[in-house]
Coordinates of C-alpha atoms in Angstrom, one line a residue:
M1 CA 17.0 35.0 -6.6
N2 CA 18.4 31.7 -6.2
G3 CA 19.3 30.4 -9.7
G4 CA 19.5 26.7 -8.5
G5 CA 16.0 26.7 -7.1
S6 CA 14.3 26.9 -10.7
V7 CA 16.4 24.0 -11.9
E8 CA 15.3 22.0 -8.9
A9 CA 11.8 22.8 -9.4
A10 CA 11.9 21.9 -13.0
E11 CA 13.4 18.5 -12.1
A12 CA 10.7 18.0 -9.5
V13 CA 8.0 18.7 -12.1
A14 CA 9.6 16.4 -14.6
E15 CA 9.8 13.6 -11.9
A16 CA 6.3 14.2 -10.9
S17 CA 5.0 14.0 -14.4
A18 CA 6.9 10.9 -15.3
P19 CA 4.8 7.7 -15.1
V20 CA 5.4 5.6 -12.0
G21 CA 8.0 3.0 -12.4
A22 CA 9.4 4.5 -15.7
P23 CA 13.0 5.8 -15.6
L24 CA 13.6 9.5 -16.1
Q25 CA 14.7 10.7 -19.6
L26 CA 18.5 10.7 -19.9
E27 CA 20.4 13.9 -20.5
W28 CA 23.1 13.1 -23.1
K29 CA 26.5 14.9 -22.9
F30 CA 29.5 14.8 -25.3
A31 CA 32.3 12.9 -24.1
Q32 CA 35.0 12.4 -26.8
V33 CA 35.6 12.5 -30.6
F34 CA 38.3 10.7 -32.5
G35 CA 39.2 11.6 -36.0
E36 CA 37.1 14.9 -36.0
R37 CA 36.9 16.7 -39.4
T38 CA 37.9 20.3 -39.7
A39 CA 35.7 22.6 -41.6
G40 CA 35.8 21.9 -45.3
E41 CA 38.0 18.9 -45.0
E42 CA 37.3 16.3 -47.5
V43 CA 36.8 12.8 -46.3
Q44 CA 38.6 9.9 -48.0
E45 CA 36.4 7.0 -48.8
V46 CA 38.7 4.5 -47.1
D47 CA 38.6 6.4 -43.9
I48 CA 34.8 6.0 -43.3
I49 CA 34.0 3.9 -40.2
S50 CA 31.9 0.7 -41.3
A51 CA 31.7 -1.2 -38.1
I52 CA 31.7 -0.5 -34.1
E53 CA 31.8 -3.0 -31.4
F54 CA 32.3 -2.9 -27.6
D55 CA 33.9 -5.9 -26.0
R56 CA 31.9 -7.7 -23.2
T57 CA 33.5 -5.7 -20.5
G58 CA 33.2 -2.4 -22.0
D59 CA 37.0 -1.7 -21.5
H60 CA 37.7 -2.0 -25.1
L61 CA 36.2 -0.6 -28.4
A62 CA 37.0 -1.6 -32.0
T63 CA 36.1 0.1 -35.2
G64 CA 36.6 -1.0 -38.8
D65 CA 36.7 1.1 -41.9
R66 CA 36.2 0.9 -45.6
G67 CA 40.0 0.8 -46.0
G68 CA 40.0 -2.7 -44.3
R69 CA 41.7 -1.4 -41.1
V70 CA 40.7 -2.2 -37.5
V71 CA 41.4 0.4 -34.9
L72 CA 41.4 -0.4 -31.2
F73 CA 40.6 1.8 -28.3
E74 CA 41.1 1.2 -24.5
R75 CA 39.3 2.6 -21.4
T76 CA 41.5 4.8 -19.3
D77 CA 39.2 6.3 -16.6
T78 CA 39.0 3.0 -14.6
R79 CA 42.6 3.1 -14.0
D80 CA 43.0 6.8 -13.0
H81 CA 40.9 6.6 -9.8
G82 CA 42.7 4.6 -7.0
G83 CA 41.1 3.5 -3.8
N84 CA 37.7 2.1 -2.9
R85 CA 34.5 3.8 -3.8
R86 CA 33.9 5.1 -0.2
D87 CA 37.2 7.0 -0.2
L88 CA 36.2 8.5 -3.6
E89 CA 33.0 9.7 -2.3
R90 CA 34.6 11.6 0.6
M91 CA 36.7 13.7 -1.9
D92 CA 35.7 17.3 -2.3
F93 CA 35.8 17.4 -6.0
P94 CA 33.3 15.5 -8.4
I95 CA 34.2 12.3 -9.9
N96 CA 34.2 12.1 -13.6
R97 CA 32.5 8.7 -14.1
H98 CA 31.8 8.7 -17.9
P99 CA 34.0 6.3 -19.8
E100 CA 37.2 7.8 -21.3
F101 CA 38.9 6.0 -24.2
R102 CA 42.3 6.4 -25.8
Y103 CA 43.8 5.0 -29.0
K104 CA 45.4 1.8 -28.5
T105 CA 46.5 0.4 -31.9
E106 CA 45.5 -0.4 -35.4
F107 CA 46.3 -2.8 -38.1
Q108 CA 45.3 -3.8 -41.6
S109 CA 42.8 -6.6 -41.5
H110 CA 41.9 -7.0 -45.1
E111 CA 43.2 -6.1 -48.4
P112 CA 41.4 -5.6 -51.8
E113 CA 41.3 -8.9 -53.6
F114 CA 40.0 -10.2 -57.0
D115 CA 38.2 -13.4 -57.7
Y116 CA 39.6 -14.7 -60.9
L117 CA 36.9 -17.5 -61.3
K118 CA 34.1 -14.9 -61.1
S119 CA 35.8 -11.9 -62.2
L120 CA 34.8 -10.1 -59.1
E121 CA 36.5 -7.4 -57.1
I122 CA 36.3 -8.1 -53.4
E123 CA 36.4 -5.0 -51.3
E124 CA 38.5 -4.6 -48.1
K125 CA 35.8 -2.9 -46.2
I126 CA 35.3 -4.3 -42.9
N127 CA 31.5 -5.5 -42.6
K128 CA 31.5 -6.6 -39.0
I129 CA 33.7 -7.0 -35.9
K130 CA 33.0 -9.3 -33.0
W131 CA 35.1 -9.5 -29.9
C132 CA 36.0 -13.1 -28.7
Q133 CA 37.0 -14.1 -25.1
S134 CA 40.3 -12.8 -24.0
A135 CA 43.0 -14.9 -22.4
N136 CA 46.4 -14.4 -20.7
G137 CA 46.2 -10.6 -21.4
A138 CA 45.7 -11.0 -25.0
L139 CA 42.7 -9.6 -27.1
F140 CA 40.9 -11.7 -29.6
L141 CA 38.6 -10.7 -32.3
L142 CA 36.9 -11.7 -35.6
S143 CA 36.6 -9.3 -38.6
T144 CA 35.2 -9.9 -41.9
N145 CA 34.8 -8.1 -45.3
D146 CA 32.4 -9.5 -47.9
K147 CA 34.1 -13.0 -48.3
T148 CA 36.7 -13.7 -45.8
I149 CA 36.6 -13.9 -41.9
K150 CA 39.9 -13.4 -39.9
F151 CA 40.5 -14.2 -36.4
W152 CA 43.1 -11.7 -34.7
K153 CA 45.1 -11.9 -31.7
V154 CA 46.5 -8.7 -30.2
Q155 CA 49.1 -8.9 -27.4
E156 CA 51.7 -6.9 -25.8
K157 CA 55.2 -8.3 -26.4
K158 CA 58.5 -7.1 -25.0
V159 CA 60.8 -5.3 -27.5
K160 CA 64.0 -7.2 -28.2
K161 CA 67.1 -5.4 -29.0
I162 CA 70.5 -6.4 -30.2
C163 CA 73.4 -5.0 -28.0
D164 CA 76.9 -5.8 -26.8
M165 CA 78.4 -5.2 -30.2
N166 CA 81.9 -3.5 -30.2
V167 CA 82.1 -2.6 -33.9
D168 CA 82.0 1.0 -34.7
P169 CA 78.4 1.4 -36.1
A170 CA 79.3 4.4 -38.3
K171 CA 81.8 2.1 -40.2
A172 CA 80.1 -1.2 -40.2
A173 CA 76.5 -0.7 -40.7
G174 CA 75.1 -4.3 -40.7
N175 CA 77.2 -7.3 -41.9
G176 CA 78.3 -5.9 -45.0
P177 CA 77.3 -7.2 -48.6
L178 CA 76.5 -10.8 -48.8
A179 CA 78.5 -13.2 -51.1
G180 CA 76.6 -13.9 -54.2
P181 CA 76.8 -16.3 -57.1
G182 CA 78.7 -13.6 -59.2
M183 CA 81.6 -13.2 -56.6
S184 CA 85.0 -14.3 -57.5
T185 CA 85.9 -17.8 -56.2
S186 CA 89.8 -17.2 -56.4
S187 CA 92.0 -18.5 -53.6
K188 CA 92.2 -16.4 -50.4
T189 CA 94.2 -16.5 -47.2
Y190 CA 92.4 -18.6 -44.5
T191 CA 93.3 -19.1 -40.9
A192 CA 93.3 -22.5 -39.2
N193 CA 89.6 -22.0 -38.0
G194 CA 88.4 -21.3 -41.4
G195 CA 88.5 -17.4 -41.1
C196 CA 89.5 -15.3 -44.1
L197 CA 92.2 -12.6 -43.6
D198 CA 91.3 -11.0 -47.0
K199 CA 89.5 -7.7 -46.1
T200 CA 87.9 -7.5 -49.7
L201 CA 85.5 -10.5 -49.0
G202 CA 82.2 -9.1 -47.9
L203 CA 83.7 -6.1 -46.0
G204 CA 83.8 -2.5 -47.0
N205 CA 87.1 -0.6 -47.6
D206 CA 86.1 1.5 -44.6
F207 CA 85.7 -1.5 -42.3
S208 CA 87.9 -1.4 -39.2
F209 CA 88.4 -4.2 -36.6
P210 CA 88.5 -3.3 -32.9
P211 CA 91.9 -2.6 -31.4
G212 CA 92.3 -6.3 -30.3
G213 CA 91.7 -7.4 -34.0
A214 CA 89.3 -10.0 -35.2
S215 CA 89.6 -12.3 -32.1
S216 CA 88.3 -9.3 -30.0
L217 CA 84.9 -9.0 -31.8
H218 CA 81.9 -9.8 -29.6
L219 CA 78.9 -11.8 -30.7
P220 CA 75.8 -9.7 -30.8
V221 CA 73.4 -10.5 -27.8
V222 CA 69.6 -10.2 -28.2
M223 CA 68.3 -8.5 -25.0
T224 CA 64.6 -8.3 -23.9
S225 CA 63.9 -4.8 -22.9
I226 CA 61.2 -3.5 -20.4
E227 CA 59.6 -1.7 -23.4
T228 CA 56.4 -3.3 -24.9
S229 CA 54.7 -3.0 -28.2
L230 CA 51.2 -4.2 -29.3
V231 CA 51.7 -6.9 -31.9
P232 CA 48.5 -7.9 -34.0
R233 CA 48.7 -11.4 -35.4
C234 CA 46.2 -13.2 -37.7
R235 CA 45.6 -16.5 -36.1
R236 CA 43.3 -18.0 -38.7
I237 CA 41.5 -17.2 -42.0
Y238 CA 38.1 -18.6 -42.7
A239 CA 37.6 -18.3 -46.4
H240 CA 35.8 -19.8 -49.5
A241 CA 32.5 -20.7 -47.6
H242 CA 30.2 -18.0 -49.0
D243 CA 29.0 -17.4 -52.5
Y244 CA 27.4 -14.1 -51.5
H245 CA 28.3 -11.2 -49.3
I246 CA 28.8 -11.8 -45.6
N247 CA 26.3 -9.4 -43.7
S248 CA 26.8 -11.0 -40.1
I249 CA 29.0 -12.9 -37.7
S250 CA 28.1 -13.6 -34.3
N251 CA 30.0 -15.5 -31.5
N252 CA 28.3 -18.3 -29.5
S253 CA 28.1 -18.2 -25.8
D254 CA 30.0 -21.4 -25.7
G255 CA 33.2 -19.5 -26.5
E256 CA 34.0 -22.1 -29.2
T257 CA 31.9 -21.6 -32.2
F258 CA 30.6 -18.6 -34.3
I259 CA 28.2 -18.1 -37.3
S260 CA 28.6 -16.2 -40.5
A261 CA 25.7 -15.3 -42.6
D262 CA 25.4 -14.2 -46.2
D263 CA 22.0 -13.6 -48.3
L264 CA 21.1 -17.2 -48.6
R265 CA 23.1 -19.3 -46.1
I266 CA 24.3 -19.3 -42.5
N267 CA 27.4 -21.3 -41.7
L268 CA 28.7 -22.6 -38.2
W269 CA 32.4 -22.5 -37.5
N270 CA 34.7 -23.7 -34.8
L271 CA 37.1 -21.0 -33.9
E272 CA 39.9 -23.7 -34.0
I273 CA 39.1 -25.0 -37.4
S274 CA 39.4 -22.7 -40.5
N275 CA 39.1 -25.1 -43.4
Q276 CA 35.7 -26.7 -42.5
S277 CA 32.3 -25.2 -41.6
F278 CA 28.8 -26.5 -41.4
N279 CA 25.7 -25.0 -43.3
I280 CA 23.0 -24.8 -40.8
V281 CA 20.5 -22.4 -42.6
D282 CA 20.1 -22.6 -46.4
V283 CA 17.1 -20.7 -48.0
K284 CA 18.3 -21.0 -51.6
P285 CA 15.6 -22.4 -53.8
A286 CA 16.2 -25.0 -56.4
N287 CA 15.1 -22.4 -59.0
M288 CA 16.4 -18.9 -58.2
E289 CA 13.3 -17.4 -59.8
D290 CA 11.4 -18.7 -56.9
L291 CA 13.5 -16.7 -54.5
T292 CA 11.3 -14.4 -52.4
E293 CA 13.4 -13.3 -49.6
V294 CA 17.1 -13.1 -48.5
I295 CA 18.8 -13.4 -45.0
T296 CA 19.8 -9.8 -43.8
S297 CA 21.1 -10.5 -40.2
A298 CA 21.8 -13.2 -37.9
E299 CA 22.8 -13.4 -34.1
F300 CA 23.3 -15.9 -31.4
H301 CA 21.3 -16.1 -28.3
P302 CA 23.6 -14.4 -25.5
T303 CA 23.2 -17.3 -23.1
H304 CA 21.7 -20.4 -24.9
C305 CA 24.3 -21.8 -27.2
N306 CA 21.7 -23.8 -29.3
I307 CA 19.5 -20.8 -30.2
L308 CA 20.0 -18.3 -32.9
A309 CA 17.9 -15.7 -34.7
Y310 CA 18.0 -14.4 -38.3
S311 CA 16.0 -11.7 -40.1
S312 CA 14.8 -11.5 -43.7
S313 CA 14.2 -8.9 -46.3
R314 CA 10.4 -9.4 -45.9
G315 CA 10.5 -8.1 -42.3
S316 CA 10.3 -11.6 -40.6
I317 CA 12.6 -12.8 -37.7
R318 CA 13.0 -16.7 -37.3
L319 CA 14.2 -18.3 -34.1
V320 CA 16.0 -21.4 -34.7
D321 CA 17.0 -24.3 -32.3
M322 CA 20.1 -26.3 -33.6
R323 CA 19.2 -29.1 -31.4
Q324 CA 16.2 -30.0 -33.7
S325 CA 18.0 -31.1 -36.8
A326 CA 21.4 -30.6 -38.6
L327 CA 20.0 -28.4 -41.2
C328 CA 17.7 -25.7 -39.4
D329 CA 15.4 -25.0 -42.4
S330 CA 12.3 -25.3 -40.2
H331 CA 12.2 -22.5 -37.5
T332 CA 11.0 -22.9 -33.9
K333 CA 9.3 -19.5 -34.0
L334 CA 8.3 -16.8 -36.5
F335 CA 8.1 -13.2 -35.6
E336 CA 6.5 -10.9 -38.3
E337 CA 3.9 -8.0 -38.0
Q338 CA 0.7 -8.4 -39.8
E339 CA 0.1 -6.1 -42.8
V340 CA -2.5 -3.4 -42.3
P341 CA -5.2 -4.0 -45.1
G342 CA -5.2 -1.5 -47.7
S343 CA -1.7 -0.1 -46.7
R344 CA 0.3 -2.0 -49.4
S345 CA 2.3 0.0 -52.0
F346 CA 5.3 -0.5 -54.2
F347 CA 7.6 0.4 -51.3
T348 CA 6.0 -1.9 -48.7
E349 CA 8.4 -4.9 -49.0
I350 CA 11.5 -2.5 -49.4
I351 CA 10.9 -0.7 -46.3
A352 CA 9.9 -3.8 -44.5
S353 CA 13.3 -5.2 -44.8
I354 CA 15.1 -5.8 -41.5
S355 CA 18.7 -4.4 -41.7
D356 CA 19.8 -5.4 -38.1
I357 CA 18.7 -7.5 -35.2
K358 CA 20.1 -7.6 -31.6
F359 CA 19.4 -9.7 -28.7
A360 CA 18.9 -8.0 -25.3
K361 CA 21.5 -8.9 -22.7
D362 CA 19.0 -11.3 -20.8
G363 CA 18.0 -12.9 -24.3
R364 CA 14.3 -12.2 -23.6
Y365 CA 13.7 -9.5 -26.2
I366 CA 15.0 -9.0 -29.7
L367 CA 15.4 -5.5 -31.3
S368 CA 15.1 -5.2 -35.0
R369 CA 15.4 -2.2 -37.3
D370 CA 13.8 -1.7 -40.6
Y371 CA 13.9 1.4 -42.8
M372 CA 11.1 3.3 -40.9
T373 CA 11.0 1.8 -37.5
L374 CA 12.6 0.1 -34.4
K375 CA 10.7 -3.0 -33.1
L376 CA 11.1 -4.6 -30.0
W377 CA 10.0 -8.3 -29.8
D378 CA 9.2 -10.7 -26.9
I379 CA 10.6 -14.1 -27.8
N380 CA 7.7 -15.6 -25.8
M381 CA 5.1 -13.8 -27.9
D382 CA 5.3 -14.2 -31.7
S383 CA 1.8 -12.5 -32.4
G384 CA 3.6 -9.0 -32.8
P385 CA 6.0 -6.7 -31.4
V386 CA 5.6 -5.4 -28.0
S387 CA 6.8 -1.9 -29.0
T388 CA 7.2 0.0 -32.2
F389 CA 9.3 3.2 -32.3
Q390 CA 9.0 5.6 -35.3
V391 CA 12.2 6.6 -36.6
H392 CA 11.6 7.8 -40.3
E393 CA 8.0 8.4 -40.5
Y394 CA 8.5 11.8 -41.9
L395 CA 10.1 10.3 -44.8
R396 CA 7.1 8.5 -46.1
P397 CA 6.1 11.1 -48.4
K398 CA 9.6 11.1 -49.9
L399 CA 9.9 7.3 -50.6
C400 CA 10.0 8.0 -54.4
D401 CA 12.9 10.2 -54.2
L402 CA 14.6 8.0 -51.6
Y403 CA 14.2 5.1 -54.0
E404 CA 15.7 7.1 -56.9
N405 CA 18.8 7.9 -55.1
D406 CA 19.1 4.5 -53.4
S407 CA 18.8 5.9 -50.0
I408 CA 15.9 3.6 -49.3
F409 CA 18.3 0.8 -49.2
D410 CA 20.5 2.2 -46.5
K411 CA 21.1 -0.3 -43.6
F412 CA 20.9 1.3 -40.2
E413 CA 22.0 -0.5 -37.2
C414 CA 20.4 -0.7 -33.8
C415 CA 21.6 -1.4 -30.1
L416 CA 20.1 -1.9 -26.7
S417 CA 21.4 -0.5 -23.3
G418 CA 22.8 -3.3 -21.0
D419 CA 19.8 -2.8 -18.6
G420 CA 17.4 -3.3 -21.4
L421 CA 15.6 -0.1 -20.5
R422 CA 16.5 2.0 -23.7
V423 CA 17.2 1.3 -27.5
A424 CA 19.0 3.5 -30.0
T425 CA 19.5 3.7 -33.7
G426 CA 20.8 6.1 -36.4
S427 CA 19.2 8.5 -38.9
Y428 CA 20.1 10.9 -41.7
S429 CA 21.9 14.4 -41.0
N430 CA 24.1 12.5 -38.5
L431 CA 21.3 12.2 -36.0
F432 CA 20.6 9.2 -33.6
R433 CA 17.6 8.5 -31.6
V434 CA 17.2 7.1 -28.2
F435 CA 14.0 5.6 -27.0
G436 CA 13.0 4.2 -23.6
C437 CA 11.2 0.8 -23.8
T438 CA 9.7 0.3 -20.5
D439 CA 6.0 0.3 -19.9
G440 CA 4.6 3.8 -19.8
S441 CA 7.9 5.4 -20.9
T442 CA 7.6 8.4 -23.3
E443 CA 11.3 8.9 -23.9
A444 CA 12.2 9.6 -27.4
T445 CA 15.4 11.8 -27.8
T446 CA 16.9 12.9 -31.0
L447 CA 20.6 13.8 -30.8
E448 CA 23.3 15.0 -33.3
A449 CA 26.7 13.4 -33.7
S450 CA 28.6 16.5 -32.9
K451 CA 30.1 18.2 -29.8
N452 CA 26.7 19.7 -29.0
P453 CA 24.5 16.6 -29.3
M454 CA 21.3 18.5 -27.9
R455 CA 21.5 21.1 -30.8
R456 CA 18.8 19.3 -32.7
Q457 CA 16.6 18.3 -29.8
V458 CA 13.2 17.1 -31.1
Q459 CA 10.3 17.6 -28.7
T460 CA 8.9 14.2 -27.4
P461 CA 5.2 13.4 -27.3
T462 CA 3.5 13.8 -24.0
R463 CA 1.9 10.2 -24.3
P464 CA 2.3 7.2 -26.6
S465 CA -0.2 6.7 -29.2
R466 CA -1.7 3.4 -30.0
S467 CA -0.5 1.5 -33.0
L468 CA -2.6 1.5 -36.2
G469 CA -2.1 -2.4 -36.5
T470 CA -4.5 -4.5 -34.6
L471 CA -2.2 -7.3 -33.8
S472 CA 0.9 -5.5 -32.9
R473 CA 0.0 -5.0 -29.3
G474 CA 2.5 -2.3 -29.0
F475 CA 3.2 1.5 -29.0
R476 CA 4.5 3.9 -31.7
R477 CA 6.5 6.6 -30.0
G478 CA 8.5 9.5 -31.2
A479 CA 6.9 10.0 -34.6
D480 CA 8.2 12.9 -36.6
T481 CA 5.8 14.5 -39.1
S482 CA 8.1 16.8 -41.0
G483 CA 11.1 16.6 -43.2
A484 CA 12.9 19.3 -41.2
D485 CA 14.3 19.5 -37.7
T486 CA 13.2 22.0 -35.0
N487 CA 15.5 24.6 -36.3
G488 CA 14.0 24.4 -39.7
N489 CA 17.0 22.8 -41.2
A490 CA 16.2 20.2 -44.0
F491 CA 17.5 16.8 -43.4
D492 CA 20.7 15.9 -45.3
F493 CA 20.4 12.4 -46.8
T494 CA 24.1 12.2 -47.7
T495 CA 25.2 12.1 -44.1
K496 CA 23.9 9.2 -42.4
L497 CA 24.8 7.7 -38.9
L498 CA 24.6 3.9 -39.9
H499 CA 26.7 2.5 -37.1
L500 CA 26.5 2.8 -33.3
A501 CA 27.0 0.8 -30.2
W502 CA 25.9 1.0 -26.6
H503 CA 28.4 0.4 -23.7
P504 CA 27.5 -3.1 -22.1
T505 CA 27.2 -1.8 -18.5
E506 CA 26.8 2.1 -18.6
N507 CA 24.7 4.7 -20.4
S508 CA 27.3 5.4 -23.0
L509 CA 27.1 5.5 -26.7
A510 CA 29.7 5.4 -29.5
C511 CA 28.5 6.5 -32.9
A512 CA 30.2 6.7 -36.3
A513 CA 29.6 9.9 -38.4
S514 CA 31.7 9.3 -41.6
N515 CA 35.3 9.1 -40.4
S516 CA 34.7 10.4 -36.9
L517 CA 33.9 8.4 -33.9
Y518 CA 31.8 10.4 -31.3
M519 CA 31.1 9.1 -27.7
Y520 CA 28.4 10.3 -25.4
Y521 CA 27.4 9.5 -21.8
A522 CA 24.3 10.2 -19.6

């Protein structure tokens, strides 16, 4: 029998059963892992990854960890294939097109600090990283911890070496001891040009001049070699502008400004000015007892430099136009899902809190992540989300336990593919989920951050089911109903995949599982 025929037949059946116009479900494969743990290895707290970000081209990837370090990776597979695409297609061997990255450099971005005025320790943990526009071969990025934002420049520089010295290095290491205030100032024998002939002045007993004497000594010459090294340099520090912990930073499309957001305020910065910022959103009430919600995430529109969106702990997203007023307390649009009557409980507001929002590449849609779901919003339709994807529905009976161990407050990130056809987010047991978000798509894939991502594959529903909410106008897809995976393994709430990023132009995902960075492609 022909083994390939059955595979082709299965693909044909899958293609025939897929809705017209909906893309086929992607088959995800393992690509790379950095910092893989060995069995039984204990992970240090400072090594746990806390931020991931691709740059605009997808050729560079940055990660930040709880130890305040930033690690940069660069793509290598684009350089390995010479010639044009037609020549490559004529080759007899298959072309490996999935992105391959290698370690580039790392640097210490933040150090632990102590606020003496407030008696508060400031962690060095990197909360967010954002790439800025590169220039002259240099890379620029912003990194932030809870209080301080830093602007970094990473550039290759040629190594300079000192050469053309004719002193025996074994006998003259350096310039000898320097004269200090405690040294004797007795009379010495000097030459006409001021040189001292007494060898005891600043020179060791084993020091020897070249055969030609002191006059034959060469001045050392600084030579620039062909070797290069990456040099990170902190260009600016944006500090003392936030009373509360910074949860977001976002670059503006104008390439000149960025925003930083904490629980109650959003500030607008110019990249060139570090000692001044403008407060554009302030939700702090006159009396803190009247506080009902806090800001959880903020992001600029990808193309319109005057528009930004921010989410709140009550599950709402506000769209703001900075042209309306200097202080943008009044929003242009409000996106929130109406509560289903009779469904309110003690946990309703907690699980409704939005932990992350992302604009689609074209700026038409906003993806939001709360504890239970992913929601896709059309900025032209504020009556409800266009799609709702169930991520943690199986945890609803366990909310009491999750509240007791604080897991209910975990902040999962979300991301969209560059073409806008799919969305992804993380879960527990180092799992992450990928959903198709086009009309008629039933794609809902569960993968594990390991070298075998399909090991815990969850069966996807044959068709989407209607939302229970009458005003959501969306679909709820991929609902899990049990607390165990298809292999019968209980979900581990101590291992959580909070951070992930989608490559801007290809179907490639980078996921952080504790201190390990896993990369997948489809």
